[in-house]
Short mmCIF file of C-alpha atoms in Angstrom, two decimals:
data_model
loop_
_atom_site.label_atom_id
_atom_site.label_comp_id
_atom_site.label_asym_id
_atom_site.label_seq_id
_atom_site.Cartn_x
_atom_site.Cartn_y
_atom_site.Cartn_z
CA MET A 5 -3.07 -54.92 -35.79
CA LYS A 6 -6.41 -56.03 -35.30
CA ASN A 7 -5.83 -58.28 -32.77
CA PHE A 8 -7.14 -56.57 -30.10
CA TYR A 9 -8.15 -59.25 -27.04
CA ALA A 10 -4.32 -58.04 -25.58
CA ILE A 11 -3.25 -57.92 -21.67
CA LEU A 12 -3.16 -53.91 -20.88
CA SER A 13 -2.88 -54.08 -17.33
CA PHE A 14 0.29 -52.28 -16.98
CA LEU A 15 -0.24 -49.42 -19.01
CA PHE A 16 -3.80 -48.94 -16.99
CA ILE A 17 -1.91 -48.81 -14.00
CA PHE A 18 0.45 -46.45 -15.50
CA VAL A 19 -2.16 -43.86 -15.95
CA THR A 20 -4.38 -44.25 -12.75
CA SER A 21 -1.13 -44.40 -10.45
CA THR A 22 -0.60 -40.61 -11.40
CA VAL A 23 -4.09 -39.35 -10.88
CA THR A 24 -6.62 -39.31 -7.93
CA ALA A 25 -7.92 -42.90 -8.11
CA GLN A 26 -11.61 -41.63 -9.85
CA ASN A 27 -12.44 -43.29 -12.98
CA PHE A 28 -15.06 -45.15 -15.07
CA LYS A 29 -14.23 -48.37 -15.84
CA TRP A 30 -15.96 -50.54 -18.74
CA ASN A 31 -16.03 -53.97 -17.21
CA ASN A 32 -19.90 -53.46 -16.68
CA TYR A 33 -20.51 -52.14 -20.11
CA PRO A 34 -23.50 -54.72 -21.84
CA ALA A 35 -22.10 -55.58 -25.08
CA GLY A 36 -23.57 -54.36 -28.14
CA SER A 37 -25.69 -51.35 -26.45
CA THR A 38 -25.72 -48.19 -27.96
CA SER A 39 -27.05 -46.59 -24.24
CA SER A 40 -25.70 -47.18 -21.34
CA SER A 41 -25.08 -45.02 -17.71
CA GLN A 42 -23.25 -45.88 -14.61
CA ASN A 43 -22.30 -44.24 -11.18
CA ASN A 44 -18.97 -43.72 -9.54
CA ASN A 45 -19.04 -41.89 -6.02
CA GLY A 46 -22.11 -40.04 -6.88
CA ILE A 47 -21.27 -39.14 -10.04
CA ASN A 48 -23.62 -40.46 -12.96
CA MET A 49 -22.28 -41.05 -16.71
CA ASN A 50 -24.42 -41.34 -19.85
CA VAL A 51 -23.00 -42.82 -22.80
CA ASN A 52 -24.64 -42.67 -26.12
CA VAL A 53 -23.14 -44.13 -29.50
CA SER A 54 -24.93 -43.24 -32.64
CA GLY A 55 -23.52 -43.30 -36.05
CA ASN A 56 -23.37 -46.60 -38.43
CA GLY A 57 -21.64 -49.68 -39.41
CA LEU A 58 -20.53 -50.80 -36.08
CA SER A 59 -20.03 -54.80 -35.74
CA SER A 60 -22.39 -57.23 -34.11
CA GLY A 61 -22.11 -57.09 -30.53
CA PHE A 62 -19.98 -53.80 -30.29
CA PRO A 63 -19.20 -51.59 -28.04
CA LYS A 64 -17.90 -54.23 -25.92
CA TYR A 65 -15.76 -54.63 -22.73
CA ASN A 66 -12.31 -56.35 -23.36
CA SER A 67 -12.18 -58.89 -20.72
CA ASN A 68 -8.94 -59.95 -21.33
CA GLY A 69 -6.95 -57.25 -20.09
CA GLY A 70 -7.02 -53.85 -18.43
CA GLY A 71 -10.28 -52.14 -19.01
CA ASN A 72 -10.96 -50.58 -22.25
CA LEU A 73 -14.05 -50.48 -24.34
CA ALA A 74 -13.30 -52.11 -27.64
CA THR A 75 -15.54 -50.66 -31.01
CA THR A 76 -15.18 -52.52 -34.20
CA VAL A 77 -16.92 -50.94 -37.43
CA ASN A 78 -17.19 -52.38 -41.36
CA TRP A 79 -18.03 -49.77 -43.09
CA ASN A 80 -18.26 -49.84 -47.10
CA ASN A 81 -17.27 -46.06 -47.45
CA ARG A 82 -15.07 -43.23 -46.28
CA THR A 83 -17.71 -41.23 -45.11
CA SER A 84 -19.41 -42.98 -42.49
CA THR A 85 -18.97 -42.17 -38.69
CA VAL A 86 -19.57 -43.60 -35.31
CA THR A 87 -19.99 -40.94 -32.28
CA TYR A 88 -19.42 -41.69 -28.78
CA THR A 89 -21.22 -38.75 -26.44
CA PHE A 90 -20.12 -38.90 -22.45
CA ASN A 91 -22.64 -36.87 -20.37
CA PHE A 92 -21.79 -36.14 -16.70
CA SER A 93 -23.90 -35.29 -13.57
CA LYS A 94 -21.42 -32.90 -12.47
CA PRO A 95 -18.52 -30.98 -14.11
CA LEU A 96 -15.14 -32.73 -13.85
CA ILE A 97 -11.42 -31.91 -14.01
CA GLY A 98 -8.17 -33.39 -15.25
CA MET A 99 -9.95 -36.05 -17.23
CA THR A 100 -7.34 -38.36 -19.16
CA PHE A 101 -7.84 -41.74 -20.82
CA LEU A 102 -5.85 -43.98 -23.34
CA LEU A 103 -6.93 -44.68 -27.02
CA PHE A 104 -5.53 -48.30 -28.36
CA ASP A 105 -4.89 -49.41 -31.43
CA VAL A 106 -5.23 -46.03 -33.59
CA ASP A 107 -3.27 -47.30 -36.47
CA GLN A 108 -3.51 -47.52 -40.59
CA THR A 109 -2.71 -49.65 -43.36
CA SER A 110 -3.40 -50.20 -46.87
CA SER A 111 -7.08 -51.64 -45.12
CA TRP A 112 -7.98 -49.03 -42.88
CA ASP A 113 -7.19 -45.96 -41.52
CA ASP A 114 -8.42 -44.71 -37.82
CA LYS A 115 -9.53 -41.61 -37.37
CA LEU A 116 -10.74 -39.61 -33.91
CA THR A 117 -11.67 -36.70 -33.17
CA ILE A 118 -12.25 -35.96 -29.51
CA THR A 119 -13.95 -32.26 -28.11
CA GLY A 120 -14.93 -31.76 -24.39
CA TYR A 121 -17.62 -29.02 -23.59
CA ARG A 122 -18.26 -27.21 -20.57
CA ALA A 123 -22.08 -26.82 -18.94
CA ASN A 124 -22.52 -24.05 -21.15
CA ASN A 125 -21.83 -26.07 -24.57
CA THR A 126 -18.77 -24.06 -25.00
CA ALA A 127 -15.65 -26.73 -26.45
CA ILE A 128 -12.53 -27.50 -24.52
CA TYR A 129 -9.84 -29.08 -26.53
CA PRO A 130 -7.69 -31.81 -25.12
CA MET A 131 -3.96 -32.36 -24.97
CA ILE A 132 -3.21 -35.69 -27.38
CA SER A 133 0.07 -37.25 -27.41
CA GLY A 134 1.29 -38.54 -30.77
CA THR A 135 2.65 -42.07 -30.85
CA SER A 136 4.79 -43.93 -33.47
CA TYR A 137 1.98 -45.03 -34.99
CA ALA A 138 -0.28 -42.36 -35.15
CA ILE A 139 -0.35 -38.23 -35.98
CA VAL A 140 -2.27 -35.31 -34.00
CA TYR A 141 -3.36 -32.37 -35.99
CA GLY A 142 -6.05 -30.43 -36.74
CA THR A 143 -6.80 -26.56 -35.87
CA ASN A 144 -7.22 -27.33 -32.42
CA HIS A 145 -5.30 -30.35 -32.10
CA ASN A 146 -7.86 -32.86 -31.13
CA ILE A 147 -7.55 -34.65 -33.78
CA VAL A 148 -5.70 -38.31 -34.10
CA GLU A 149 -5.01 -40.63 -37.17
CA GLY A 150 -3.21 -43.80 -37.56
CA LYS A 151 -0.01 -43.33 -39.91
CA LYS A 152 1.21 -47.09 -39.77
CA ASN A 153 0.21 -50.53 -38.66
CA ASN A 154 1.12 -51.77 -34.92
CA GLU A 155 1.54 -55.11 -33.86
CA GLU A 156 -0.08 -55.09 -30.81
CA TYR A 157 -2.94 -53.76 -29.53
CA ASP A 158 -1.97 -52.10 -26.36
CA GLU A 159 1.58 -51.12 -27.76
CA ASP A 160 2.10 -47.24 -27.58
CA PRO A 161 -1.51 -45.89 -26.96
CA VAL A 162 -2.36 -42.33 -27.48
CA VAL A 163 -2.95 -40.60 -24.27
CA VAL A 164 -5.90 -37.84 -23.99
CA SER A 165 -5.87 -35.46 -21.12
CA PHE A 166 -7.49 -32.02 -20.28
CA ASP A 167 -6.75 -29.66 -17.94
CA ALA A 168 -8.90 -28.40 -14.75
CA THR A 169 -11.45 -26.40 -17.03
CA PRO A 170 -14.67 -28.33 -16.06
CA LEU A 171 -16.02 -31.15 -18.41
CA LYS A 172 -19.63 -31.36 -18.36
CA SER A 173 -19.50 -33.98 -21.89
CA LEU A 174 -17.10 -35.58 -23.81
CA THR A 175 -17.56 -36.68 -27.70
CA ILE A 176 -15.14 -38.87 -29.55
CA VAL A 177 -16.06 -39.14 -33.34
CA TYR A 178 -14.69 -42.39 -35.32
CA SER A 179 -14.15 -42.33 -38.76
CA ALA A 180 -11.93 -43.20 -41.92
CA GLY A 181 -8.86 -41.39 -42.25
CA SER A 182 -7.25 -39.50 -45.29
CA SER A 183 -5.39 -42.72 -46.20
CA SER A 184 -8.39 -45.10 -46.02
CA PRO A 185 -9.83 -46.71 -49.16
CA SER A 186 -13.27 -46.46 -50.77
CA ASN A 187 -14.10 -49.44 -49.25
CA PRO A 188 -12.33 -50.00 -45.69
CA ALA A 189 -11.55 -53.42 -44.08
CA SER A 190 -13.02 -53.89 -40.69
CA GLN A 191 -11.08 -51.59 -38.13
CA VAL A 192 -11.17 -51.49 -34.27
CA VAL A 193 -10.04 -49.11 -31.54
CA GLY A 194 -10.35 -49.00 -28.00
CA PHE A 195 -11.06 -46.66 -25.22
CA GLY A 196 -9.51 -46.71 -21.57
CA ALA A 197 -10.97 -46.16 -18.40
CA LEU A 198 -11.83 -42.21 -18.30
CA VAL A 199 -9.73 -41.10 -15.20
CA TYR A 200 -10.44 -37.87 -13.76
CA GLU A 201 -8.86 -35.89 -10.56
CA ASN A 202 -11.75 -34.17 -9.04
CA VAL A 203 -15.27 -33.12 -9.12
CA LEU A 204 -14.95 -29.18 -9.53
CA PRO A 205 -17.94 -28.34 -6.59
CA LEU A 206 -17.38 -24.38 -7.62
CA LYS A 207 -16.53 -21.98 -10.28
CA LEU A 208 -15.88 -18.51 -9.05
CA MET A 209 -16.64 -16.37 -12.39
CA SER A 210 -16.27 -12.80 -11.00
CA PHE A 211 -15.15 -11.27 -7.38
CA ARG A 212 -14.88 -7.54 -7.18
CA ALA A 213 -14.34 -4.82 -4.14
CA ASP A 214 -15.87 -1.20 -4.58
CA LYS A 215 -15.65 1.30 -1.95
CA LYS A 216 -19.35 3.00 -1.46
CA ASN A 217 -19.55 5.73 1.12
CA ASN A 218 -16.24 4.61 3.30
CA ALA A 219 -17.77 1.26 3.55
CA ALA A 220 -16.17 -2.21 1.33
CA GLU A 221 -18.69 -3.77 -0.75
CA LEU A 222 -17.88 -7.29 -1.83
CA LYS A 223 -19.71 -8.85 -4.89
CA TRP A 224 -19.20 -12.48 -6.51
CA GLU A 225 -20.73 -15.07 -8.82
CA THR A 226 -20.47 -18.51 -9.10
CA GLU A 227 -21.41 -21.62 -11.00
CA ASN A 228 -21.03 -25.44 -10.45
CA GLN A 229 -22.35 -24.88 -6.68
CA GLU A 230 -22.31 -28.95 -6.73
CA ASN A 231 -21.62 -30.10 -2.78
CA PHE A 232 -20.85 -26.58 -1.59
CA SER A 233 -21.34 -25.13 1.84
CA HIS A 234 -20.42 -22.08 2.44
CA PHE A 235 -18.42 -18.56 1.70
CA GLU A 236 -16.32 -17.09 4.55
CA ILE A 237 -15.16 -13.39 4.15
CA GLU A 238 -12.08 -12.90 5.59
CA ARG A 239 -9.96 -9.66 5.89
CA ALA A 240 -6.59 -8.07 6.65
CA ALA A 241 -4.79 -5.16 7.41
CA SER A 242 -1.81 -5.62 5.20
CA ALA A 243 -0.51 -8.11 2.82
CA ASP A 244 1.67 -9.60 5.29
CA ALA A 245 -0.90 -9.78 8.26
CA SER A 246 -2.85 -12.59 9.22
CA PHE A 247 -6.67 -12.88 7.60
CA GLU A 248 -9.56 -13.12 9.95
CA LYS A 249 -13.09 -14.36 9.17
CA ILE A 250 -15.41 -11.61 9.35
CA ALA A 251 -18.92 -13.10 8.20
CA THR A 252 -20.18 -16.31 6.72
CA LEU A 253 -22.37 -16.80 4.28
CA ASN A 254 -24.48 -19.92 3.22
CA ALA A 255 -24.49 -20.89 -0.63
CA THR A 256 -27.74 -20.74 -2.48
CA SER A 257 -29.53 -23.95 -3.39
CA THR A 258 -28.97 -23.51 -7.21
CA SER A 259 -26.28 -24.31 -9.48
CA GLU A 260 -25.46 -20.60 -9.91
CA GLY A 261 -25.53 -17.74 -7.34
CA SER A 262 -24.60 -13.94 -6.83
CA TYR A 263 -23.34 -12.74 -3.41
CA SER A 264 -22.46 -9.47 -1.82
CA TYR A 265 -21.17 -8.30 1.21
CA THR A 266 -20.69 -5.28 2.79
CA ASP A 267 -17.81 -4.30 5.52
CA GLY A 268 -18.69 -0.86 7.07
CA ASN A 269 -16.31 -0.93 9.89
CA ALA A 270 -12.73 -1.32 8.07
CA PHE A 271 -12.11 2.32 7.45
CA ARG A 272 -12.55 3.05 11.04
CA LEU A 273 -9.70 0.18 11.70
CA MET A 274 -7.11 0.57 8.72
CA GLN A 275 -6.24 2.76 5.85
CA LYS A 276 -6.51 -0.33 3.40
CA ALA A 277 -8.18 -3.46 3.66
CA PHE A 278 -7.31 -6.80 2.15
CA TYR A 279 -10.00 -9.17 1.36
CA ARG A 280 -10.53 -12.96 0.26
CA LEU A 281 -13.02 -15.63 0.01
CA LYS A 282 -12.75 -18.75 1.74
CA MET A 283 -15.00 -21.60 0.01
CA VAL A 284 -15.95 -24.45 1.80
CA ASP A 285 -17.19 -27.69 0.25
CA GLU A 286 -19.85 -29.67 2.19
CA ASP A 287 -16.81 -32.28 3.19
CA GLY A 288 -15.02 -29.47 4.95
CA GLY A 289 -12.30 -29.23 2.01
CA PHE A 290 -12.00 -25.26 0.71
CA THR A 291 -10.12 -22.81 -1.52
CA TYR A 292 -9.22 -19.29 -1.54
CA SER A 293 -10.11 -16.78 -3.85
CA ALA A 294 -7.86 -13.87 -4.86
CA VAL A 295 -6.74 -11.43 -2.89
CA MET A 296 -8.88 -7.87 -3.27
CA THR A 297 -7.59 -4.73 -1.93
CA MET A 298 -9.49 -1.54 -0.87
CA ALA A 299 -8.09 1.93 0.26
CA PHE A 300 -10.49 3.90 1.94
CA ASP A 301 -9.55 7.11 -0.38
CA ASN A 302 -10.85 8.82 -3.56
CA ALA A 303 -10.05 5.18 -5.48
CA PRO A 304 -10.10 5.39 -9.12
CA SER A 305 -12.33 3.55 -11.32
CA VAL A 306 -11.78 0.73 -13.95
CA ILE A 307 -14.01 -0.06 -17.35
CA VAL A 308 -12.56 -3.07 -19.02
CA SER A 309 -14.61 -3.56 -22.48
CA PRO A 310 -16.26 -5.47 -24.15
CA THR A 311 -16.10 -8.60 -21.99
CA LEU A 312 -17.46 -10.43 -24.90
CA LEU A 313 -15.58 -10.22 -28.22
CA ASN A 314 -13.98 -12.05 -31.25
CA ALA A 315 -10.59 -12.88 -31.89
CA GLY A 316 -9.05 -9.51 -33.17
CA GLU A 317 -10.81 -7.03 -31.48
CA MET A 318 -9.38 -4.80 -29.36
CA ILE A 319 -10.25 -4.95 -25.28
CA SER A 320 -10.13 -1.29 -23.62
CA VAL A 321 -8.98 -0.38 -20.42
CA ASN A 322 -10.43 3.17 -19.38
CA ILE A 323 -9.29 4.28 -15.79
CA THR A 324 -10.36 7.22 -14.43
CA GLY A 325 -8.84 9.29 -11.02
CA ASP A 326 -5.75 10.34 -10.27
CA ALA A 327 -4.14 10.90 -14.07
CA ARG A 328 -0.21 10.34 -12.00
CA GLU A 329 -1.00 7.25 -10.60
CA LYS A 330 0.26 4.09 -12.81
CA PHE A 331 -1.32 1.18 -13.46
CA GLU A 332 0.19 -2.20 -14.40
CA VAL A 333 -2.27 -3.73 -16.98
CA LYS A 334 -1.80 -7.71 -17.19
CA LEU A 335 -3.72 -10.24 -19.29
CA PHE A 336 -3.48 -13.81 -17.97
CA ASP A 337 -4.93 -17.05 -19.76
CA MET A 338 -7.10 -19.27 -17.36
CA SER A 339 -3.93 -21.40 -16.22
CA GLY A 340 -2.43 -18.21 -14.98
CA ARG A 341 0.08 -17.50 -17.13
CA MET A 342 0.98 -13.78 -18.36
CA LEU A 343 0.31 -13.62 -21.73
CA SER A 344 0.75 -9.59 -21.83
CA GLN A 345 1.82 -6.32 -19.07
CA GLN A 346 1.77 -3.03 -20.13
CA THR A 347 1.58 0.64 -18.13
CA ALA A 348 -1.03 3.03 -18.23
CA SER A 349 -2.28 5.92 -16.35
CA ASN A 350 -6.20 6.38 -18.00
CA ARG A 351 -6.56 4.44 -21.18
CA ILE A 352 -4.76 1.36 -22.73
CA GLN A 353 -5.98 -1.14 -25.57
CA LEU A 354 -4.97 -4.83 -25.62
CA SER A 355 -4.76 -6.93 -28.50
CA THR A 356 -6.74 -10.54 -28.98
CA ALA A 357 -4.93 -11.11 -32.41
CA ARG A 358 -2.99 -14.20 -31.15
CA LEU A 359 -5.65 -15.40 -28.47
CA LEU A 360 -7.27 -18.82 -28.67
CA LYS A 361 -10.96 -18.95 -28.30
CA GLY A 362 -11.63 -19.32 -24.27
CA MET A 363 -11.88 -17.47 -20.90
CA TYR A 364 -9.09 -14.62 -20.17
CA ILE A 365 -8.34 -12.74 -16.95
CA VAL A 366 -7.27 -8.55 -17.04
CA SER A 367 -6.16 -7.52 -13.77
CA VAL A 368 -5.60 -4.05 -13.43
CA ALA A 369 -3.38 -3.09 -10.50
CA GLY A 370 -2.86 0.52 -8.65
CA ALA A 371 -0.83 1.85 -5.81
CA THR A 372 -3.68 0.63 -3.81
CA GLU A 373 -6.26 -1.71 -5.19
CA THR A 374 -6.03 -4.76 -7.93
CA ARG A 375 -9.20 -5.33 -9.70
CA SER A 376 -9.58 -8.56 -12.23
CA PHE A 377 -12.16 -8.98 -14.95
CA ARG A 378 -13.07 -11.83 -16.86
CA VAL A 379 -13.45 -11.62 -21.05
CA MET A 380 -14.63 -13.96 -23.41
CA VAL A 381 -12.91 -14.49 -26.63
CA GLN A 382 -15.12 -16.19 -29.00
#
C-alpha cells in the first residue's frame, strides 16, 4: 500500500529499546535534498542521493510518526535506480534499521540492495529479515524485494542489521524488482532511524609474542584509533594467576599504529609468562586482547601463509621445533566461531573452499605457547 503517512511510533520504539540509544534520525532532513549531513554525539553522517526518477519533494521526513525517511519514485522503465550513500566520520558497530513498505503489486515491485563497507572499502553484508510482504535473496543475502502488497505502510517492516564489524559507509540501491511492469506506477519505501550500538574506537589487527635472547618481545598493530588513549601491558605467571601491569604505552596520534614492547625480566622470575593488552579509551572504558604465552626455552616457530588468498586456496601452517610436540591448529571466523580443528607436529594445510570472503583467525596452540594469525579470503 502506498499510503505512507502512518503512525510508526510503536515499531521505532521496539527497535531502539533493544540497542544502545545512539541513532541518526530523519526529523531534520531537508525535503527534496539529495545531500545532507547531521551530527550525533560527535559522529558525523553525510547522506548523498543519486539516480533518477525521484518525485518532487523527496526524499523527505515522515512527520506523522516514528521517524522514517520516505522516498517516492516514478520511473518509466525497469532499469532506473536511486542510490543512497551514507558515510560516517568514525566506524560504527551494530547498525540496525527498518525498511518500510517494501512490497509488490501488478503496478510496481520494490527492490532494495543493501551493502556496508569497512574503512578499507571491503564489503560487509547485513542480516535481513524477510516478511510476509518481502523476500530476501542474492549471493550475499543482501537483496530484499516485494512479493505482495501490504495493507499498511508500517505493517511488518523489514529489519536490517549488521554485526560488530566496523561500518564506515552504507549504500542502499532502490530499483524495480523482477516482477515490475515495463512502466511502473509511482512507488515508495521508507528508511527508519539508523541505530547503532557504539563507536568502535580501536581494532586490534595483530598481537604476537616472540622470544628474543631470553626476552619476550611483544608486537601489535591497530586500526581505528578514534578516541583512544593508551595500552597497558599486563603479565601473569600462570593462566590462573592475577595479571599485573608492567608498562604503559600511549597511542599514536594517527588512525593506525604499530607498537612493540620488550620484557627482559620475565625469564628471571618465571618459566612461562602470560601477556595481554589492556586497551583504554579516552573516556576510561577498556577491553582486553587475547592472552599470549611465552615459554623461556627453545620454543618452536610457526609460519602461516599465505595471509591474503582467494577462496579455494589452501592455508599452509609450518611448525619448526620439537617434532614430538603436538599442536592444535584451529580456524575461527571473526565472531569467534570455530570452523575447523586439526592436530599437527610440523606441517598442515587448511581448506578455504567453503569460506566466504572476509577475515579469519588461525590459532596454533602448543604446550607452552599459543599464536594467532589473521588471514584474508578475497
